[in-house]
Coordinates of C-alpha atoms in Angstrom, one line a residue:
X1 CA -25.5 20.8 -112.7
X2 CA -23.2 24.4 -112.2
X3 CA -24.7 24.2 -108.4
X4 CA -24.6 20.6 -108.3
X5 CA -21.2 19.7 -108.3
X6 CA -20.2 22.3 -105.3
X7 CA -23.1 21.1 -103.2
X8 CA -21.7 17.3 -103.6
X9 CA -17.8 18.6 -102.9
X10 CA -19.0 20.5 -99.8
X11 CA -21.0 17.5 -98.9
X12 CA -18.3 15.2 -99.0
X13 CA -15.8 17.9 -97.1
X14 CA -18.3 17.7 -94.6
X15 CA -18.5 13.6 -94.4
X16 CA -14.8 13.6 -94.4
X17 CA -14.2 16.2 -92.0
X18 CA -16.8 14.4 -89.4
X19 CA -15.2 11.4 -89.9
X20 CA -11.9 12.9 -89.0
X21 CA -13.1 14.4 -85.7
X22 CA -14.7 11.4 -84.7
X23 CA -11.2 9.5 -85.6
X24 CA -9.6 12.6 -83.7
X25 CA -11.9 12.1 -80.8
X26 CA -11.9 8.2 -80.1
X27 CA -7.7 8.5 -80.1
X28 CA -7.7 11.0 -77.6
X29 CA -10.5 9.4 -75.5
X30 CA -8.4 5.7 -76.1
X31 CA -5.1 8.2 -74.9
X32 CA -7.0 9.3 -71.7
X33 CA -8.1 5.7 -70.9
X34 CA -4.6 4.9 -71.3
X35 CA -3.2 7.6 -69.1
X36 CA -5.9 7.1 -66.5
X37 CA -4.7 3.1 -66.4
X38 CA -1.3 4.0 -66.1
X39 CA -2.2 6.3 -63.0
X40 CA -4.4 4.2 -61.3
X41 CA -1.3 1.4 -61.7
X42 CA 1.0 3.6 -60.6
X43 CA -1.4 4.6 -57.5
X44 CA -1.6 0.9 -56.9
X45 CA 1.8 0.3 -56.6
X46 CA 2.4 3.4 -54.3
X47 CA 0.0 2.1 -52.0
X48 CA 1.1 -1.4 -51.8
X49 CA 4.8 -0.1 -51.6
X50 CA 3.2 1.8 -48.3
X51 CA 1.7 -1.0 -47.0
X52 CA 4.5 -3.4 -47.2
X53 CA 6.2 -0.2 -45.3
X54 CA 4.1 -0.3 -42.9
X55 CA 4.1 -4.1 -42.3
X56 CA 7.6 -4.0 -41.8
X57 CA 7.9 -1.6 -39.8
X58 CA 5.4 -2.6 -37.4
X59 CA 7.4 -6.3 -37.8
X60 CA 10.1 -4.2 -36.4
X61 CA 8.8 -2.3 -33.7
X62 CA 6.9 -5.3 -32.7
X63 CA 10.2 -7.5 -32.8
X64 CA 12.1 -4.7 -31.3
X65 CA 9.1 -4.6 -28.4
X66 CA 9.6 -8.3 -28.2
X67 CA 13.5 -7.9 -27.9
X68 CA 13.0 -5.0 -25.0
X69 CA 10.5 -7.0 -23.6
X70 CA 13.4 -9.8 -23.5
X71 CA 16.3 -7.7 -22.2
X72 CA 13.6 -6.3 -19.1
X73 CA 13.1 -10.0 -18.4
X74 CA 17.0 -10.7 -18.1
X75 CA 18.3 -7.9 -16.8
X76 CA 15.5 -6.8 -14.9
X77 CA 13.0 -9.6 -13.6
X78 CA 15.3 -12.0 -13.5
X79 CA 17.9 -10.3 -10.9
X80 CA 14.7 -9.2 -9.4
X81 CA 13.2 -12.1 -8.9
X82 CA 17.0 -13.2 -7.1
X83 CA 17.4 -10.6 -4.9
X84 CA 13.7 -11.2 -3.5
X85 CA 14.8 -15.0 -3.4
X86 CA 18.0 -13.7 -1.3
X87 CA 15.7 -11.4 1.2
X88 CA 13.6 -14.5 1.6
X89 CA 16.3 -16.4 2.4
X90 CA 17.8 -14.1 4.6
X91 CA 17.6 -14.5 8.4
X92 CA 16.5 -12.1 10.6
X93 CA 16.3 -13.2 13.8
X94 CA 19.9 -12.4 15.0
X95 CA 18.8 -8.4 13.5
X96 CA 17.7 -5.9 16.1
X97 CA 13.7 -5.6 16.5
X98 CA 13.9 -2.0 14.5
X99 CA 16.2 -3.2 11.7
X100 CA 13.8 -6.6 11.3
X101 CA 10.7 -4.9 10.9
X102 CA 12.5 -2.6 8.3
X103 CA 14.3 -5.9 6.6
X104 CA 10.5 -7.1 6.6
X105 CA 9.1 -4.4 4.9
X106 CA 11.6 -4.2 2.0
X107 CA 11.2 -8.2 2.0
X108 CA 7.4 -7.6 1.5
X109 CA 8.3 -4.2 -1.4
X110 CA 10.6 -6.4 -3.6
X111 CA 8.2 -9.1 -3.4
X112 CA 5.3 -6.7 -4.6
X113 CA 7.7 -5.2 -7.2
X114 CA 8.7 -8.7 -8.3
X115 CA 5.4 -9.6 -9.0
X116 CA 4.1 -6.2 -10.4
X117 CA 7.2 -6.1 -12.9
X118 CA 6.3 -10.2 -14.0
X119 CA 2.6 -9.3 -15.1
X120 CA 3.6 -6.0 -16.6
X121 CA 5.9 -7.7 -19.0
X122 CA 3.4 -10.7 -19.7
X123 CA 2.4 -10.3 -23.4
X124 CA -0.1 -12.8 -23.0
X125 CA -4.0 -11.9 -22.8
X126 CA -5.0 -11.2 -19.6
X127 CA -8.5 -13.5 -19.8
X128 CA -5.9 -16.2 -20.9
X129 CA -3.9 -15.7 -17.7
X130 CA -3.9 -18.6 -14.8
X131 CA -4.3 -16.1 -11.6
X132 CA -3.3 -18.6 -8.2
X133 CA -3.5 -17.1 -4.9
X134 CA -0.5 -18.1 -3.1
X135 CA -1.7 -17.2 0.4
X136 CA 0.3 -17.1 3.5
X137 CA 0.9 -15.4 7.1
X138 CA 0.9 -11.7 5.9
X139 CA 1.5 -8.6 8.1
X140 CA -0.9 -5.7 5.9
X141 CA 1.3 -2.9 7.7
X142 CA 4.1 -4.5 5.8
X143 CA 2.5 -4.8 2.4
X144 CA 1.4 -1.0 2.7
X145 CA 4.5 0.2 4.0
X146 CA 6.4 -1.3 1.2
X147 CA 3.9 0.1 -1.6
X148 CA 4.1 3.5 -0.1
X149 CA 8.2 3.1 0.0
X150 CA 8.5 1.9 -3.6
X151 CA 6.4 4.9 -5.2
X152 CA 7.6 7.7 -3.0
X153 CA 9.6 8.9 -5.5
X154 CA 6.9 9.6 -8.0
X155 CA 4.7 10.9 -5.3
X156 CA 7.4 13.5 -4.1
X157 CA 8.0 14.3 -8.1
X158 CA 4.4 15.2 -8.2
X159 CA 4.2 17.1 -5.1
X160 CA 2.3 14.6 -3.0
X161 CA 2.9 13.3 0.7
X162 CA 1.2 10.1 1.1
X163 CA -0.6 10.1 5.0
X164 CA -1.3 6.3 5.7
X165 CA -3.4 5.6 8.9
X166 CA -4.0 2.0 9.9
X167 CA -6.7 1.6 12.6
X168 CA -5.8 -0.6 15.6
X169 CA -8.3 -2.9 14.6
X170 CA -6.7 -4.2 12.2
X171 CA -5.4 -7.6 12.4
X172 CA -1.1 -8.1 12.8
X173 CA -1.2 -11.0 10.8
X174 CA -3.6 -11.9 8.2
X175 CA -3.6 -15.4 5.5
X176 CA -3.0 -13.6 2.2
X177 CA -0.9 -13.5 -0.7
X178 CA 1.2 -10.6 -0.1
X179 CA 2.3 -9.9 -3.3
X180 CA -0.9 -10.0 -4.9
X181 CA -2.5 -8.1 -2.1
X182 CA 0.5 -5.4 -2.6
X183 CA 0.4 -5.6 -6.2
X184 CA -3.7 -4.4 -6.4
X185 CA -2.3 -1.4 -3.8
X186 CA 0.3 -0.7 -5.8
X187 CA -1.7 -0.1 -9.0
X188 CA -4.4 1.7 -7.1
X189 CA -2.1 4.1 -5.3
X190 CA -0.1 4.4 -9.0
X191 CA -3.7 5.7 -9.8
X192 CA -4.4 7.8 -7.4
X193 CA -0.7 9.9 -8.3
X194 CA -1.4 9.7 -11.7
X195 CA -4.0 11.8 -11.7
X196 CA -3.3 14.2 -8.7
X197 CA -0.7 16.9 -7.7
X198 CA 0.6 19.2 -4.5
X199 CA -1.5 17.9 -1.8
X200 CA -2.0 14.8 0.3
X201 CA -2.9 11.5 -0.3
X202 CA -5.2 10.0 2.6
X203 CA -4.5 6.0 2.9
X204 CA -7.2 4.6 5.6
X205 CA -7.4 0.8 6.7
X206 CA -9.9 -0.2 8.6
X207 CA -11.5 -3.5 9.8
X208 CA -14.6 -4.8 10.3
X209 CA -15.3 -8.0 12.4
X210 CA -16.6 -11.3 10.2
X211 CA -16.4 -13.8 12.6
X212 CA -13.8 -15.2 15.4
X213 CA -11.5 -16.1 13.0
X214 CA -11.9 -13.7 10.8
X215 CA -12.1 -9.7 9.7
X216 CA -12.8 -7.7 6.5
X217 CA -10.1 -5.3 5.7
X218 CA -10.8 -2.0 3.4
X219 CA -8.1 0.0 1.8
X220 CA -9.5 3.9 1.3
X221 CA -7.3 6.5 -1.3
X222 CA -8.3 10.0 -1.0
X223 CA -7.3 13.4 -1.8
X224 CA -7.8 17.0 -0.8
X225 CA -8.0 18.1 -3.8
X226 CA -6.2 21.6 -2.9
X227 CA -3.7 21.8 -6.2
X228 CA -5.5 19.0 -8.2
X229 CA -7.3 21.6 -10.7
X230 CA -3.9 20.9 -13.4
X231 CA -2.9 17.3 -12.3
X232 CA -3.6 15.6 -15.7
X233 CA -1.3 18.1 -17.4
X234 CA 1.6 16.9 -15.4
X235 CA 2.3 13.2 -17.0
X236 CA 3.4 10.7 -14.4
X237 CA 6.1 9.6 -17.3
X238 CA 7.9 11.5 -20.3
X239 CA 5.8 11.2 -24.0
X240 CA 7.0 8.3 -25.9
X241 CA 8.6 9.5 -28.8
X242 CA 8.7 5.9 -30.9
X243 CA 5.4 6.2 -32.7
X244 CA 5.0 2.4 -33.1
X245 CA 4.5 2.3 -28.6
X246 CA 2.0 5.0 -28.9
X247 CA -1.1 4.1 -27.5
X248 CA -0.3 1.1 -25.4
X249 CA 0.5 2.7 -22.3
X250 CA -3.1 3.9 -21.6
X251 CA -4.4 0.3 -22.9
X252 CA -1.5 -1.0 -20.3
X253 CA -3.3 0.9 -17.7
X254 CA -6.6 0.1 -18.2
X255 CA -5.2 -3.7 -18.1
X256 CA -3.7 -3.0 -14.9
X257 CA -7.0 -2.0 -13.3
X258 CA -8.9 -5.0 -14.7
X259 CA -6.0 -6.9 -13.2
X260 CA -7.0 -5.1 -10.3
X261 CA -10.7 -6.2 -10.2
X262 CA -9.8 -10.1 -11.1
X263 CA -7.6 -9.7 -8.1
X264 CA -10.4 -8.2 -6.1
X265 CA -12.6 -11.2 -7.0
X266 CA -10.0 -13.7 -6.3
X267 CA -10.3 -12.6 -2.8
X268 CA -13.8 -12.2 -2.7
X269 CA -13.5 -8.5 -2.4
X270 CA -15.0 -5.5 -3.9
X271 CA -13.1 -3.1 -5.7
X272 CA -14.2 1.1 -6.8
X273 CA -13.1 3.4 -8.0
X274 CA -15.6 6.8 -7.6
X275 CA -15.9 10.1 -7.0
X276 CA -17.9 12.0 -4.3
X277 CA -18.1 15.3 -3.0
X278 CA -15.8 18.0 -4.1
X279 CA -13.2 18.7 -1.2
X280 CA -12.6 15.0 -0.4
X281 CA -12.5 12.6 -3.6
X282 CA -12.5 8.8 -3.4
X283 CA -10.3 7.4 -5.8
X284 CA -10.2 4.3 -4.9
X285 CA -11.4 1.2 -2.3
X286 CA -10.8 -2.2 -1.7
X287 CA -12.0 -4.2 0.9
X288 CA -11.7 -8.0 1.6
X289 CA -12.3 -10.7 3.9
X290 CA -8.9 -12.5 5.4
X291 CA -9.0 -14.9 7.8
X292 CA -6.7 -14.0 11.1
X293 CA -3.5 -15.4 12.5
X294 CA -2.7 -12.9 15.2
X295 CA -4.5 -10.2 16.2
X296 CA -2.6 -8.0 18.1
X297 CA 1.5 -7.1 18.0
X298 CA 3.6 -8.5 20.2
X299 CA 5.3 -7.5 23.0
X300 CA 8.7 -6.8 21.3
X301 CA 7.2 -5.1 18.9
X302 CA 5.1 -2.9 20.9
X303 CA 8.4 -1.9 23.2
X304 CA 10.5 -1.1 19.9
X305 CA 10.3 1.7 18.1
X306 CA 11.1 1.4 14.2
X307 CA 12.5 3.7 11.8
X308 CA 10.5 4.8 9.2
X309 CA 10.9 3.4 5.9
X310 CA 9.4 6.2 4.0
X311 CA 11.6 8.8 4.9
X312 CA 14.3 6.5 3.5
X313 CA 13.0 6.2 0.3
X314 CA 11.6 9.4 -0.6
X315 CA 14.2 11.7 1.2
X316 CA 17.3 9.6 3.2
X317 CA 18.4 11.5 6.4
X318 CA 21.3 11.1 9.0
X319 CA 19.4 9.9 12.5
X320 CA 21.6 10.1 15.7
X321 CA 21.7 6.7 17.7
X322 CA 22.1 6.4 21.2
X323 CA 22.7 3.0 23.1
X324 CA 20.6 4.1 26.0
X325 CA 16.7 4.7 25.7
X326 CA 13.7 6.4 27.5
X327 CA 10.9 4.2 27.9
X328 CA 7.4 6.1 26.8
X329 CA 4.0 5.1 26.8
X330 CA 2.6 4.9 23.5
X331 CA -1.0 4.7 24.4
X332 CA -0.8 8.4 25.1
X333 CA 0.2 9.5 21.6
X334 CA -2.4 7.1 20.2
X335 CA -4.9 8.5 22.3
X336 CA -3.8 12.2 20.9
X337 CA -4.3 11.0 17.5
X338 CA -7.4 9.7 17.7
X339 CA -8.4 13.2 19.5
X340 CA -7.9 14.1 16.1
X341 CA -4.4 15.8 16.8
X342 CA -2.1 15.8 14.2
X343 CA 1.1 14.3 15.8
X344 CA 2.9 16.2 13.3
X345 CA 2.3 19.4 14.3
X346 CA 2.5 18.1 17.9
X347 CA 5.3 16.7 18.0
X348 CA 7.1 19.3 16.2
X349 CA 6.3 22.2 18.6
X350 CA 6.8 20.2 21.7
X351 CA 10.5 19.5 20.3
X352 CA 10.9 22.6 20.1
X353 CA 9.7 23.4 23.8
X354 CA 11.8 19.9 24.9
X355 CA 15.1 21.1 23.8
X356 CA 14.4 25.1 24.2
X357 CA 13.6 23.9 28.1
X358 CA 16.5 21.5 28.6
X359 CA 19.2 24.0 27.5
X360 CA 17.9 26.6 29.7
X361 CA 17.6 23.9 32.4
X362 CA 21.5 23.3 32.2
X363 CA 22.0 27.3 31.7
X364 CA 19.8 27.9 35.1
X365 CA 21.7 24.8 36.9
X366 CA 25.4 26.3 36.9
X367 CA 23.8 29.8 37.5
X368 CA 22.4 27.7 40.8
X369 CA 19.1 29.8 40.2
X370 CA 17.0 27.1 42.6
X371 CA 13.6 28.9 42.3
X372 CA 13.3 29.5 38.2
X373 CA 14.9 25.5 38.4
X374 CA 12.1 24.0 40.1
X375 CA 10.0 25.7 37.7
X376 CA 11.2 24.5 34.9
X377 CA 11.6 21.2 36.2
X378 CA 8.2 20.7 37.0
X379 CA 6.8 21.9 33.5
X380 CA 9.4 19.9 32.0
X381 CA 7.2 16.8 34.2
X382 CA 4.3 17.8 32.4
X383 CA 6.0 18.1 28.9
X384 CA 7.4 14.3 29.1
X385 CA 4.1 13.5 31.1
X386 CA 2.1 14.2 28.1
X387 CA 4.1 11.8 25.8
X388 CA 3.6 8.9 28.6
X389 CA 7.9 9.5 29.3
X390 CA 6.5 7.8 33.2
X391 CA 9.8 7.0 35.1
X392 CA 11.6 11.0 33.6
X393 CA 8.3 12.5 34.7
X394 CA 8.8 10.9 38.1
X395 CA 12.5 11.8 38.2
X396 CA 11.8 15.2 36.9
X397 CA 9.1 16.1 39.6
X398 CA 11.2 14.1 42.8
X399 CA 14.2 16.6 41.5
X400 CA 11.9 19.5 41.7
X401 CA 10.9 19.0 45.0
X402 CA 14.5 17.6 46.3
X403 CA 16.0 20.1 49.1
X404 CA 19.6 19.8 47.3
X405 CA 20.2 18.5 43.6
X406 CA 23.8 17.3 42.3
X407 CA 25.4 18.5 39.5
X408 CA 25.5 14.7 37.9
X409 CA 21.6 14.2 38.8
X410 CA 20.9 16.9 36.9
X411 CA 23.0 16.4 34.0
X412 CA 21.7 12.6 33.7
X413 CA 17.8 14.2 33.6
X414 CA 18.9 16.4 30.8
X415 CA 20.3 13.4 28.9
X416 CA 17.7 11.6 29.6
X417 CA 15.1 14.6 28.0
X418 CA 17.7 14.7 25.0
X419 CA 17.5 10.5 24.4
X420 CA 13.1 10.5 24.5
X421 CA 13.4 13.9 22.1
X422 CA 15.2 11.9 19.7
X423 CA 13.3 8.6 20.0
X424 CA 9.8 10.4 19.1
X425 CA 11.6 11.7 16.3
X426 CA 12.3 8.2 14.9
X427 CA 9.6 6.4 16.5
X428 CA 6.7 9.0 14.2
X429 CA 6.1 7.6 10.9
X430 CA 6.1 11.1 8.6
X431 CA 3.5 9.7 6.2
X432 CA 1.3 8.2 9.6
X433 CA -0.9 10.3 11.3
X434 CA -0.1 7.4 14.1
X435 CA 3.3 6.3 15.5
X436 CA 4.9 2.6 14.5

């Protein structure tokens, strides 16, 4: 009974003291359950506090995309679209034959802008978009002309010179919509200085013969490839810095290319875009059939030369005018180009020899040196001769062989050298390889 009554106290300790742990133990596991609730509440209303965030601030950026989107319309489409309306409507008949075909082309450029800037602002699906050719009497050297002009600035930015060459094949005036056509060369050429840098851009049209009425016009882009190794690290535009716009330009320019190709099947065309070897790289092509309404330029344009609109757009210059002109044959220089001779280069070192030759002509006239004269007059023949200058080259050569020459004869041939110099240097296009 002595050990008894210890045994039963420690006993009951024990009971007791299990009891109490198991108390201790189901409050602290009833205090963690609690605590873990309260977290995962609290969790749940930080997350739904950043989604509702979220929501509204994508509400915002997408109503402040839809305001933007507004304001472009009003202040930008809109006057656009009123100054196209205003070249459409404005005559040109009474304008010199130089200063149409330039009012033509800028005609033709707003209307491509105009209709670029309306689809680039359309919010709407493009599967959901009603695409109407609006075809009429188009002139393609217009349309490209106009593309080139409105993105020389970007091109220059990037160190590129476009270099567009338009067989002779290819129809004057063609039944297309002109601002669709110049709206798929737009986006294409965009392309093509996107993703290139310090080197040339090659722009070919040719023309292929469907029928009598008709002719199948491709549109080549290509590079050289020289400086092209870096061209996707030079971006085309500044990064956005608004976080909710990231993203949709690329998307916008993949949409702009499959605008391309809906276009291209409008017209029953084919569009690619591939590569091919590695000095010369296809970017793009795009060729289509269009029925003709006047295959060849006529007469007044053939005997005017125009200014070129490019050099107006991507760098403006001061051009001396003369009321008097030198008729030239421009046959000759087409002939040279397609020779292969870069009229460039051509033209720029026989300037040089033209107006080096004529100042030593006057020079050699008041020293009355008659031997060294005739000389020079007779390679000065050859010089204009070469540029299809016909009537100077006859004057030049009858003066060389005349027994006595007047002072005023003279004077009058060197004028007349000065006035052709100066029209070759307006009449070459410095993105053609061929002259207007």
């Amino acid at each position: 009974m002595a050990l008894a009554a210890p045994a039963v106290v420690a006993f009951a300790g024990a009971c007791w003291s299990r009891a109490a742990l198991r108390r201790a133990a189901e409050k602290w596991h009833r205090a963690e359950d609690e605590w873990a609730r309260r977290c995962d509440a609290a969790e749940a209303r930080e997350q739904a506090a950043r989604v509702e965030t979220s929501i509204q601030a994508s509400a915002a950026a997408k109503q402040e995309r839809l305001w933007l989107l507004g304001a472009m319309r009003l202040y930008a489409e809109a006057p656009l679209t009123a100054v196209t309306g205003l070249l459409e409507s404005l005559g040109t008949a009474a304008m010199p034959s130089a200063q149409r075909a330039q009012a033509l082309v800028i005609r033709s450029a707003m209307r491509t802008w105009a209709q670029t800037l309306h689809d680039l602002l359309d919010i709407s699906p493009l599967e959901s978009r009603a695409i109407v050719l609006d075809e009429s009497v188009t002139n393609p050297r217009e349309v490209i002309d106009g593309v080139v002009a409105l993105l020389a600035p970007a091109a220059a930015r990037r160190g590129l010179r476009p270099n567009v060459s338009v067989d002779q094949t290819v129809a004057m005036l063609i039944l297309a919509d002109s601002a669709r056509l110049g709206q798929l060369f737009f986006h294409l050429l965009d392309q093509m200085i996107r993703f290139s840098t310090q080197g040339e851009i090659a722009i070919v049209v040719q023309a292929e013969p469907v029928n009598a009425g008709s002719q199948r016009i491709s549109i080549k882009l290509m590079d050289t490839r020289r400086d092209a190794v870096n061209a996707a690290q030079l971006p085309l535009f500044e990064p956005i810095a608004d976080p909710g716009f990231a993203g949709e330009l690329p998307a916008n320019l993949d949409a702009c290319l499959s605008l391309c190709q809906i276009l291209a099947e409008r017209m029953q065309g084919e569009l690619l875009v591939a590569s091919s070897d590695s000095k010369s790289v296809t970017h793009a092509s795009f060729s289509a059939p269009f029925s003709v309404e006047q295959w060849g330029p006529s007469a007044e344009l053939t005997s005017n030369a125009q200014a070129p609109l490019f050099a107006i757009a991507a760098q403006p210059r001061h051009v001396a005018t003369s009321k008097s002109s030198e008729p030239f044959e421009r046959r000759y220089l087409d002939a040279l180009s397609e020779e292969g001779i870069n009229l460039h280069t051509f033209l720029s070192a026989w300037r040089r020899s033209m107006t080096d030759d004529l100042v030593r002509l006057g020079a050699l006239h008041h020293r009355h040196d008659t031997d060294e004269l005739r000389t020079l007059l007779h390679r000065l023949s050859g010089a204009v001769g070469l540029v299809g200058a016909g009537s100077l080259m006859e004057a030049l050569r009858s003066a060389s062989t005349a027994p006595e020459r007047e002072t005023g004869a003279i004077d009058s041939l060197i004028e007349r050298g000065r006035t052709l110099v100066t029209q070759l240097d307006t009449a070459i296009d410095p993105h053609r390889s061929t002259i207007r």
